[in-house]
mmCIF file of C-alpha atoms in Angstrom:
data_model
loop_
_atom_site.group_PDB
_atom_site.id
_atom_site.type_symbol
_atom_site.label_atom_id
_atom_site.label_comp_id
_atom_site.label_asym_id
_atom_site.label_seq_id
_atom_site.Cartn_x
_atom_site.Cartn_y
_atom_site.Cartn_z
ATOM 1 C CA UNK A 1 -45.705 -4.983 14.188
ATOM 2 C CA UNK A 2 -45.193 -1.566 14.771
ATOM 3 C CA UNK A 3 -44.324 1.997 13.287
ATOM 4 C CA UNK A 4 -42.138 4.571 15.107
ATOM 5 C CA UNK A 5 -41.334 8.310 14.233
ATOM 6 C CA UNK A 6 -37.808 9.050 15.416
ATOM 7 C CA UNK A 7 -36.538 12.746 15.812
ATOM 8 C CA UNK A 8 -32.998 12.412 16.855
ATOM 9 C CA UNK A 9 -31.093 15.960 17.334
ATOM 10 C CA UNK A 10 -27.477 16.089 17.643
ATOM 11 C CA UNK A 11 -25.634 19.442 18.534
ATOM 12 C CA UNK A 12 -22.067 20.336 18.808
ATOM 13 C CA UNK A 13 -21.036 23.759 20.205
ATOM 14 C CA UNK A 14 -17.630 24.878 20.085
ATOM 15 C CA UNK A 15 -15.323 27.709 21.972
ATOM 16 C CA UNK A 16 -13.976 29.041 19.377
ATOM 17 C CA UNK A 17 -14.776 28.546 15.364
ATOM 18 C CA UNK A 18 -12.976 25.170 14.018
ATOM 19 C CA UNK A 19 -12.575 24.070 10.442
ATOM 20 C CA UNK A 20 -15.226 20.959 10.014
ATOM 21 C CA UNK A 21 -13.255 17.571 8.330
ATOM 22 C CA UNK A 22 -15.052 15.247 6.867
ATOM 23 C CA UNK A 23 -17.719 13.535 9.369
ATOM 24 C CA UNK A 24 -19.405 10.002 9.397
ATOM 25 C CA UNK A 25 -23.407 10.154 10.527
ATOM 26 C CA UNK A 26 -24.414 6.415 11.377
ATOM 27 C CA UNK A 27 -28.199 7.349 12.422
ATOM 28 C CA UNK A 28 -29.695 5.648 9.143
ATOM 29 C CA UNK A 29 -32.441 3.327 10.091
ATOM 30 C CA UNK A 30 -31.711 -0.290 8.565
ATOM 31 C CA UNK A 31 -34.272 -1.837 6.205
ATOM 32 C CA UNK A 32 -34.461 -5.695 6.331
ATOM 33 C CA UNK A 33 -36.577 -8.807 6.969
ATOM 34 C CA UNK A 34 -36.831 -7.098 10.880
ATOM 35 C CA UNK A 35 -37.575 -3.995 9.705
ATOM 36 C CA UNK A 36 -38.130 -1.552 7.199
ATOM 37 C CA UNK A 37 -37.678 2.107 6.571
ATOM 38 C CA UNK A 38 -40.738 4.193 5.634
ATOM 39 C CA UNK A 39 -39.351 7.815 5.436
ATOM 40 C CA UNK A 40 -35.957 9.676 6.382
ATOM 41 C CA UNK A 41 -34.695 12.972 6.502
ATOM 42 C CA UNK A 42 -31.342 14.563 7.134
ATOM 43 C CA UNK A 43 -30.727 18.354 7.943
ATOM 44 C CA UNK A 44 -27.156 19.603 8.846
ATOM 45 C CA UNK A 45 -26.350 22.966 9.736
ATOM 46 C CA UNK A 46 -24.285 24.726 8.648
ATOM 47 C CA UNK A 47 -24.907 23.456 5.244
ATOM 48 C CA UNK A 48 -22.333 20.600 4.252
ATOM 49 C CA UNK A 49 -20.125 21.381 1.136
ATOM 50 C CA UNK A 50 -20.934 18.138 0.181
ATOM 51 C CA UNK A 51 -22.610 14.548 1.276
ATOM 52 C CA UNK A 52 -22.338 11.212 0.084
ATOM 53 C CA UNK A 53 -24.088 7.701 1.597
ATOM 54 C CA UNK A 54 -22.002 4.884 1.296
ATOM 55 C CA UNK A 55 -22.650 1.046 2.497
ATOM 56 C CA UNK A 56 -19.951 -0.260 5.087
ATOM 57 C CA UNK A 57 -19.139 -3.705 5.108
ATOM 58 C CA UNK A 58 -21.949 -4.705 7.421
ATOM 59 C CA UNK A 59 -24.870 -2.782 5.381
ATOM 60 C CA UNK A 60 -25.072 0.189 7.475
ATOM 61 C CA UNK A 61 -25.553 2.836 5.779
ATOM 62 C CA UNK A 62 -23.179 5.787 6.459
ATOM 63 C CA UNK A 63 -23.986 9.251 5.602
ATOM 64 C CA UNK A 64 -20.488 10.922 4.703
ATOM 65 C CA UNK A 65 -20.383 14.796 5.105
ATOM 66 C CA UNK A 66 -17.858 17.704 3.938
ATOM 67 C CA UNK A 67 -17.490 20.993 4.731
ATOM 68 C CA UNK A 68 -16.150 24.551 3.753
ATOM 69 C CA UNK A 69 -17.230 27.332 5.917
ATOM 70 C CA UNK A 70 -15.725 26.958 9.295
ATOM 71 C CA UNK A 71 -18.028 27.589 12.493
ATOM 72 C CA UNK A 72 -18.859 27.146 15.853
ATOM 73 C CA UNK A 73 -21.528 24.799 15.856
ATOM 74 C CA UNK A 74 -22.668 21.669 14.186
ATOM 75 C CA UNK A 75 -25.899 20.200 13.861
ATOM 76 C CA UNK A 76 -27.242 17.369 12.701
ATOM 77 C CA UNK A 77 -31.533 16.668 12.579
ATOM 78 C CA UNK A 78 -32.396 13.259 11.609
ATOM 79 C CA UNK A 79 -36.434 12.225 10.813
ATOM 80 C CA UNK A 80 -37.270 8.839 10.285
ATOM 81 C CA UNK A 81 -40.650 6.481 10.055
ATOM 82 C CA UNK A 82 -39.979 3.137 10.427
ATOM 83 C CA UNK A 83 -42.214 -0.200 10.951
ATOM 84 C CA UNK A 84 -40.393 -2.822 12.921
ATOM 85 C CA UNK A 85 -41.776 -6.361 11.867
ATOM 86 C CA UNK A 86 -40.604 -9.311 14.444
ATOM 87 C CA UNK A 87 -43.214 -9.615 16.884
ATOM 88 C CA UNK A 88 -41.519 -12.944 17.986
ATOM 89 C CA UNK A 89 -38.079 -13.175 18.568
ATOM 90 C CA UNK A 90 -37.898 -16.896 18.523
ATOM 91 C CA UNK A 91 -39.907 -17.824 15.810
ATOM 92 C CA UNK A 92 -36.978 -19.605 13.996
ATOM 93 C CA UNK A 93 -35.328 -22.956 13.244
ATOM 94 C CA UNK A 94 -32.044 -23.640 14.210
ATOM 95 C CA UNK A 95 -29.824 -25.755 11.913
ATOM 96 C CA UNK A 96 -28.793 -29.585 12.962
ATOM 97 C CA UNK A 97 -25.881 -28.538 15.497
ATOM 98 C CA UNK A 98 -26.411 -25.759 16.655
ATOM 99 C CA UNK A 99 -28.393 -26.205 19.195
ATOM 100 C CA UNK A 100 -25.877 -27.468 21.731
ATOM 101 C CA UNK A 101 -22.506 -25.290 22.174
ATOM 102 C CA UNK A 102 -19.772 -25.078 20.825
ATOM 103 C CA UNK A 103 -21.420 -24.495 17.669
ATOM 104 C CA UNK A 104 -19.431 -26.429 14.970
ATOM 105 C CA UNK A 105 -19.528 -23.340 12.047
ATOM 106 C CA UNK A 106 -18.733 -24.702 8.906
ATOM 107 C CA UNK A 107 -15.133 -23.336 7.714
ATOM 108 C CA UNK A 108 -16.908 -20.986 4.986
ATOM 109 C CA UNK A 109 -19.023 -19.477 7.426
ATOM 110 C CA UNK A 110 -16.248 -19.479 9.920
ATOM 111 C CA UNK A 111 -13.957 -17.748 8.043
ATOM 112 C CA UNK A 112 -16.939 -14.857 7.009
ATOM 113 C CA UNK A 113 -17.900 -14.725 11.101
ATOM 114 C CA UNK A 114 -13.985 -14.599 11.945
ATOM 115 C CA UNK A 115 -14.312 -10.618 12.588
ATOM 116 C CA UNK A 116 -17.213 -11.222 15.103
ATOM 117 C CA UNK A 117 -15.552 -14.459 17.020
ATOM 118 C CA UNK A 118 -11.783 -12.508 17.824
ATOM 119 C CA UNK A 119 -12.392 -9.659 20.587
ATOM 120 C CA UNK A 120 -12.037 -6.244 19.160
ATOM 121 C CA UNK A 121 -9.599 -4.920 21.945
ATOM 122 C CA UNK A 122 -6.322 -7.258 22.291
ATOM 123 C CA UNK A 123 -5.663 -8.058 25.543
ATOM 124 C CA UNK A 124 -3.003 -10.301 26.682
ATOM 125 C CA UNK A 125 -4.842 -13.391 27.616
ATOM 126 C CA UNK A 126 -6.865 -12.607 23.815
ATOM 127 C CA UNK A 127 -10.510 -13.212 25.790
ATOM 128 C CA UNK A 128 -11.145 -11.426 28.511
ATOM 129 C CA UNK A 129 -10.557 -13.670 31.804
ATOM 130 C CA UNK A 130 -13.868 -12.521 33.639
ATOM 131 C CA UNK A 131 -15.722 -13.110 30.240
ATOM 132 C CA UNK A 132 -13.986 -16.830 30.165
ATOM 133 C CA UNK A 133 -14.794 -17.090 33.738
ATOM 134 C CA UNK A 134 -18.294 -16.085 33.468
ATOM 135 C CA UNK A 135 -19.022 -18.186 30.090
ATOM 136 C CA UNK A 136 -17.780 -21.519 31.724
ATOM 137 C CA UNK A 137 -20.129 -21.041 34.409
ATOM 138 C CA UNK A 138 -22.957 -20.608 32.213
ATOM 139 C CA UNK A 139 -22.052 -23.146 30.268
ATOM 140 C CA UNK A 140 -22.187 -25.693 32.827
ATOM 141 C CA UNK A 141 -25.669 -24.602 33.933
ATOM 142 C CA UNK A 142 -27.134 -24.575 30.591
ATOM 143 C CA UNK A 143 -26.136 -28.090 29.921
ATOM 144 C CA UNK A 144 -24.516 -26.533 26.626
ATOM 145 C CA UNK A 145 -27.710 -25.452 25.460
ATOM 146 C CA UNK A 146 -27.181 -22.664 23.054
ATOM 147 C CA UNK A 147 -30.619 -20.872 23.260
ATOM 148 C CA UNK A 148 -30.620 -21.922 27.629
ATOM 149 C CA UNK A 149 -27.109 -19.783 27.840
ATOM 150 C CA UNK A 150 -28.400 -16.804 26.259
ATOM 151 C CA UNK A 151 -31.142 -16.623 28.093
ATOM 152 C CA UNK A 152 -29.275 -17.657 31.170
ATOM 153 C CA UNK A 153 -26.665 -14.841 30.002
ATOM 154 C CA UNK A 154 -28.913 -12.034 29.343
ATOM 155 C CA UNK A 155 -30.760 -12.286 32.398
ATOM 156 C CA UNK A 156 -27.508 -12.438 34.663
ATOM 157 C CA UNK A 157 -26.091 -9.375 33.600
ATOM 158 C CA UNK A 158 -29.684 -7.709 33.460
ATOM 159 C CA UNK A 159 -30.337 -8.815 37.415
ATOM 160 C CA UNK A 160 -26.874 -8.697 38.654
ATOM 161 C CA UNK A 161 -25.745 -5.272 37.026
ATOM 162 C CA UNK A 162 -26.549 -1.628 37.972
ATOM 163 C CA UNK A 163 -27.320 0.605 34.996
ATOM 164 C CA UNK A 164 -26.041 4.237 34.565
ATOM 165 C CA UNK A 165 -25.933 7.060 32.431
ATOM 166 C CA UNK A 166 -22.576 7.521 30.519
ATOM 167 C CA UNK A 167 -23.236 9.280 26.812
ATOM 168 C CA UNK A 168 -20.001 9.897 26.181
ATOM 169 C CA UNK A 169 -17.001 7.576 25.575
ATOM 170 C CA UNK A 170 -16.000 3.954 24.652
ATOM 171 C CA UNK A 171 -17.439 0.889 26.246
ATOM 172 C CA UNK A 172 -15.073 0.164 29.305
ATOM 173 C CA UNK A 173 -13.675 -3.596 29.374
ATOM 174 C CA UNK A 174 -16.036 -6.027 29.957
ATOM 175 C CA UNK A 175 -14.124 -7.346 33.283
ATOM 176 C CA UNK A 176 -14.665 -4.022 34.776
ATOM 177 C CA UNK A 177 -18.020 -3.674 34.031
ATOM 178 C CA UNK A 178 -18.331 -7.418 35.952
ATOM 179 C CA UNK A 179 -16.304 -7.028 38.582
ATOM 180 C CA UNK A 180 -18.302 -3.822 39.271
ATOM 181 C CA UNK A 181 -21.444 -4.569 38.651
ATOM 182 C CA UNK A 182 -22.351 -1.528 37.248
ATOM 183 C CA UNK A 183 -22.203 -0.461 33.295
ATOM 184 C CA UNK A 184 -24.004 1.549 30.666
ATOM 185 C CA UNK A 185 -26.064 -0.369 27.482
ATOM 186 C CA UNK A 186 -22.727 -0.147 25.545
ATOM 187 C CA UNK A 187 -20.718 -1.447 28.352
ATOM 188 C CA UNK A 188 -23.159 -4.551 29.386
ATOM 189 C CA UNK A 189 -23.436 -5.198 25.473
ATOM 190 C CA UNK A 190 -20.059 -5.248 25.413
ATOM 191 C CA UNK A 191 -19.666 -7.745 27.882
ATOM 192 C CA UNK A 192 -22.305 -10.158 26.508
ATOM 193 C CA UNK A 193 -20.626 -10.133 23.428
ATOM 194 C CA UNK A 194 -17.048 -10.817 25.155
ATOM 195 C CA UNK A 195 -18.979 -14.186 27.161
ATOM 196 C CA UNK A 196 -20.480 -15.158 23.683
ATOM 197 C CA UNK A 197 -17.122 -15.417 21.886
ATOM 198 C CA UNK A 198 -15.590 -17.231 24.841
ATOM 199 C CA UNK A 199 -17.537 -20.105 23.882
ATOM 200 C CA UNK A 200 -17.225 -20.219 20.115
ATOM 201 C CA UNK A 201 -20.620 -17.922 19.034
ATOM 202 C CA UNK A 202 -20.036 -14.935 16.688
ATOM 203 C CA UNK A 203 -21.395 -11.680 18.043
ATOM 204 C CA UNK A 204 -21.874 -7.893 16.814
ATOM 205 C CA UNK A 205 -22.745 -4.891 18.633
ATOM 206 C CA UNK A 206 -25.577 -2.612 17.733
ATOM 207 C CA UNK A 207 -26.714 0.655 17.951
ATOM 208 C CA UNK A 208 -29.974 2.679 17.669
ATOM 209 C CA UNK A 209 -33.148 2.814 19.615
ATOM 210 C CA UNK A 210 -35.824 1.550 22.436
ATOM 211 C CA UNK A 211 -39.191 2.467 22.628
ATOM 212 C CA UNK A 212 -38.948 2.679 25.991
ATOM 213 C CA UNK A 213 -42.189 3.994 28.432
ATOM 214 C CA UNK A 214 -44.715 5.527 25.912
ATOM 215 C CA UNK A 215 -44.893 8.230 28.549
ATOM 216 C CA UNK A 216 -41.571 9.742 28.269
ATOM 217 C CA UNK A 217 -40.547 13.022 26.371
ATOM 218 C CA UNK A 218 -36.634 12.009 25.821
ATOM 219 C CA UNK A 219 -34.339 9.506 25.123
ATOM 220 C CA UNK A 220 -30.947 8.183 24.678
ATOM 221 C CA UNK A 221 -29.516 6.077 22.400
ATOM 222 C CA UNK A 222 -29.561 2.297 22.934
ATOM 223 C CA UNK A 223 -26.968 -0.071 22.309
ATOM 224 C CA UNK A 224 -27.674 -4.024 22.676
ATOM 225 C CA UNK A 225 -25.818 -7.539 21.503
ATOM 226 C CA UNK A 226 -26.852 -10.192 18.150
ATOM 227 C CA UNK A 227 -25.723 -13.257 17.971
ATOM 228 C CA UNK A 228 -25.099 -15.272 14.945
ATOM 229 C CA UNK A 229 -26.937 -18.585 15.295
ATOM 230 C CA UNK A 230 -27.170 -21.246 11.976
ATOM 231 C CA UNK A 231 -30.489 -21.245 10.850
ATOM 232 C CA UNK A 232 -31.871 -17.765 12.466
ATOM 233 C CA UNK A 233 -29.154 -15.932 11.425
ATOM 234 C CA UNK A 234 -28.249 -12.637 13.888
ATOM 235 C CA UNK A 235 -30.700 -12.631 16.374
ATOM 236 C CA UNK A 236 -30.461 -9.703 19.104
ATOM 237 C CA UNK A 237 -30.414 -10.121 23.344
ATOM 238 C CA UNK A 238 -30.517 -6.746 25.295
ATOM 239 C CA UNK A 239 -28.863 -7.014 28.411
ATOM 240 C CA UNK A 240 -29.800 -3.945 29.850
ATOM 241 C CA UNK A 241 -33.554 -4.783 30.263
ATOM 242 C CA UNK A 242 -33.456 -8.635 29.936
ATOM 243 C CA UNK A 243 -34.874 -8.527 26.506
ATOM 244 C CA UNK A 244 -34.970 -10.486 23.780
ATOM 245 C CA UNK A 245 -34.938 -7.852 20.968
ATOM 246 C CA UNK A 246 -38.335 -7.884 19.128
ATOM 247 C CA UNK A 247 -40.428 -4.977 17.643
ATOM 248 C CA UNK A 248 -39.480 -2.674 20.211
ATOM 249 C CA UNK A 249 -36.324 -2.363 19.168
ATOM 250 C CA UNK A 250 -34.833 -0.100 16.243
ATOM 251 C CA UNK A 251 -31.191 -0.806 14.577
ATOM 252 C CA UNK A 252 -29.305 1.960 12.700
ATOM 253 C CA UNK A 253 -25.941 0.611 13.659
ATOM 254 C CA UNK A 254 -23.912 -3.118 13.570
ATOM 255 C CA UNK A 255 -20.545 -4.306 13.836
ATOM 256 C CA UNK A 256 -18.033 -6.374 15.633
ATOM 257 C CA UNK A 257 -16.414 -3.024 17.126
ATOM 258 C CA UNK A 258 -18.318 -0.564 18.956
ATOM 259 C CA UNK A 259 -16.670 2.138 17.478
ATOM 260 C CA UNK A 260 -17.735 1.511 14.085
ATOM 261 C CA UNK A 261 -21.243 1.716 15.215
ATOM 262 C CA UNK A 262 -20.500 5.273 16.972
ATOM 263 C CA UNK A 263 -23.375 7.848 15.762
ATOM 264 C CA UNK A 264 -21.240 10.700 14.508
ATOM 265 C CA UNK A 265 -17.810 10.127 13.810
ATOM 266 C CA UNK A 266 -15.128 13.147 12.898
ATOM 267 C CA UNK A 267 -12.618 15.691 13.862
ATOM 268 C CA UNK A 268 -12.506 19.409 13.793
ATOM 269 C CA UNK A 269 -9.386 21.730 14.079
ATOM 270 C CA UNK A 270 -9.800 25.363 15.178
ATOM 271 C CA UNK A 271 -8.984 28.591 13.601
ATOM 272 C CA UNK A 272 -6.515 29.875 15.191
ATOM 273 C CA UNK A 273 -3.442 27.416 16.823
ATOM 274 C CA UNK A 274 -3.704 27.042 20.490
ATOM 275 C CA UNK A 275 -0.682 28.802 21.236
ATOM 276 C CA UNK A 276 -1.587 31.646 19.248
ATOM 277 C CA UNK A 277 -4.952 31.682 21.373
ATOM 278 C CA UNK A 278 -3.866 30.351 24.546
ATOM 279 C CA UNK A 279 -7.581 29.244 24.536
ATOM 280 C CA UNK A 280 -7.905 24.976 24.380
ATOM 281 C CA UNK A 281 -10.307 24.117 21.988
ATOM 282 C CA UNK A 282 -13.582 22.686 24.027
ATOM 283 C CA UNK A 283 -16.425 21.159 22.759
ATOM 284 C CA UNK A 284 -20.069 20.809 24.289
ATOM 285 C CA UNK A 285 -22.325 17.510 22.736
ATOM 286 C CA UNK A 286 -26.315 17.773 23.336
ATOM 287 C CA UNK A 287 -28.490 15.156 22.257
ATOM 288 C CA UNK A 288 -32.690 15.289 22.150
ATOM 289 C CA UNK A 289 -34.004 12.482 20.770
ATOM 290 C CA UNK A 290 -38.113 11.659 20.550
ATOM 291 C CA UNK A 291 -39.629 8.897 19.529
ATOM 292 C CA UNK A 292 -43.410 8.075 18.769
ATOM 293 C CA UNK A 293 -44.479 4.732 18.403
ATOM 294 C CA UNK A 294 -47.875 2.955 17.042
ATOM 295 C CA UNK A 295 -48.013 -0.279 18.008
ATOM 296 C CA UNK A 296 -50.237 -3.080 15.475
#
């Protein structure tokens, strides 16, 4: 068990002053059986018209804001307290059949997981070839153990791939980030998730954060992997350090497409028309997050 206070500060600066539209903020700590949410606070400058929280289909909670006054910068200060609670990731049960692969879902739970079994970019093969490659490898070494190929998994792409730095942009394909060996926590997550569905076994992405070295001043946000299993319900694997996700971890974020887990999510539109300018609009993104923890 542990607490963590999390000061995550967003900033947007742009060239010229832009009209705000309506912008989705997805740094809301969850509060479930894995962990719970002590305190929060959220300060936006300049001052939203309006703000509204609203639950998206997978529980996050999504902090919808509005504005009038245009500008040329946005910030966002979030301040949360919260105690994570699973000390053991495997203290669980699984149900009769799902402990070998495929798992056998029953057809109401099948049709709830469908979302997080079909791959969220459509490709022409519909699973990624690498992923289908990598999977049946796995597979075979596991002995179709469920709980063996995770493992296996997460530890292959933890030894065999190079982390780097990459704050902006989507997660690229999970082939590439095989074939080259090399990805960022989004892109490996990504990737785990692809393998999982190639063999039948329902899997989200998730954002938020790591404690990381206690010794640190900043850090970045984290993304890692949870799998669905019968009986233990989602259950999270973090490629990018080998990890099964515990107490050290902190979700804000889930869902079966990366994007919809994206922090802050909106458009702006400037002033004055480019070609009245002949100025592009350009926008700088700087992030400072700090997090405290007290470990139990």
């Amino acid at each position: 068990m542990s607490q963590f206070n999390i000061d995550h500060l967003t900033t947007y600066r742009y060239n010229q002053a832009v009209f705000l539209k309506p912008h989705l903020y997805r740094l809301y700590p969850h509060s479930h059986g894995h962990q719970r949410l002590l305190s929060y606070q959220l300060d936006v400058t300049p001052k939203p018209l309006g703000r509204s929280s609203v639950v998206d289909l997978d529980g996050n909670t999504v902090i919808k804001l509005w504005f009038e006054q245009p500008t040329e910068q946005l910030q966002l200060q979030s301040q949360s307290r919260v105690e994570t609670l699973q000390t053991n990731p495997f203290e669980y049960l699984l149900d009769d059949g799902a402990e070998r692969l495929p798992i056998d879902y029953p057809s109401s739970l099948r049709s709830q997981l469908l979302p997080y079994l079909t791959p969220p970019v459509v490709i022409p093969q519909g699973v990624d070839p690498v992923a289908v490659e990598l999977a049946e490898e796995l597979l075979h070494l596991a002995d179709h153990q469920t709980l063996r190929f995770l493992n296996d998994l997460n530890q292959r792409i933890y030894s065999q791939c190079n982390y780097v730095t990459r704050l902006e942009g989507d997660p690229q394909p999970p082939g590439i980030t095989w074939r080259t060996k090399r990805g960022s926590c989004r892109d490996v997550t990504v990737l785990f998730a692809a393998v999982c569905r190639a063999v039948g076994l329902a899997a989200r992405f998730v954002s938020g954060y790591q404690e990381g070295d206690p010794d640190q001043e900043d850090y970045d946000l984290h993304a890692w992997v949870e799998v669905y299993l019968p009986g233990a319900g989602w259950r999270g694997y973090d490629p990018t350090h080998g990890l099964a996700v515990a107490d050290g971890h902190i979700s804000v974020a889930a869902s079966p497409y990366p994007r919809s887990a994206a922090p802050v999510q909106g458009s702006v539109t400037p002033i004055q028309p480019v070609w009245e300018t002949g100025q592009p609009l350009k926008t700088n993104l700087e992030t400072r997050i700090r997090i405290q923890g007290d470990r139990r």
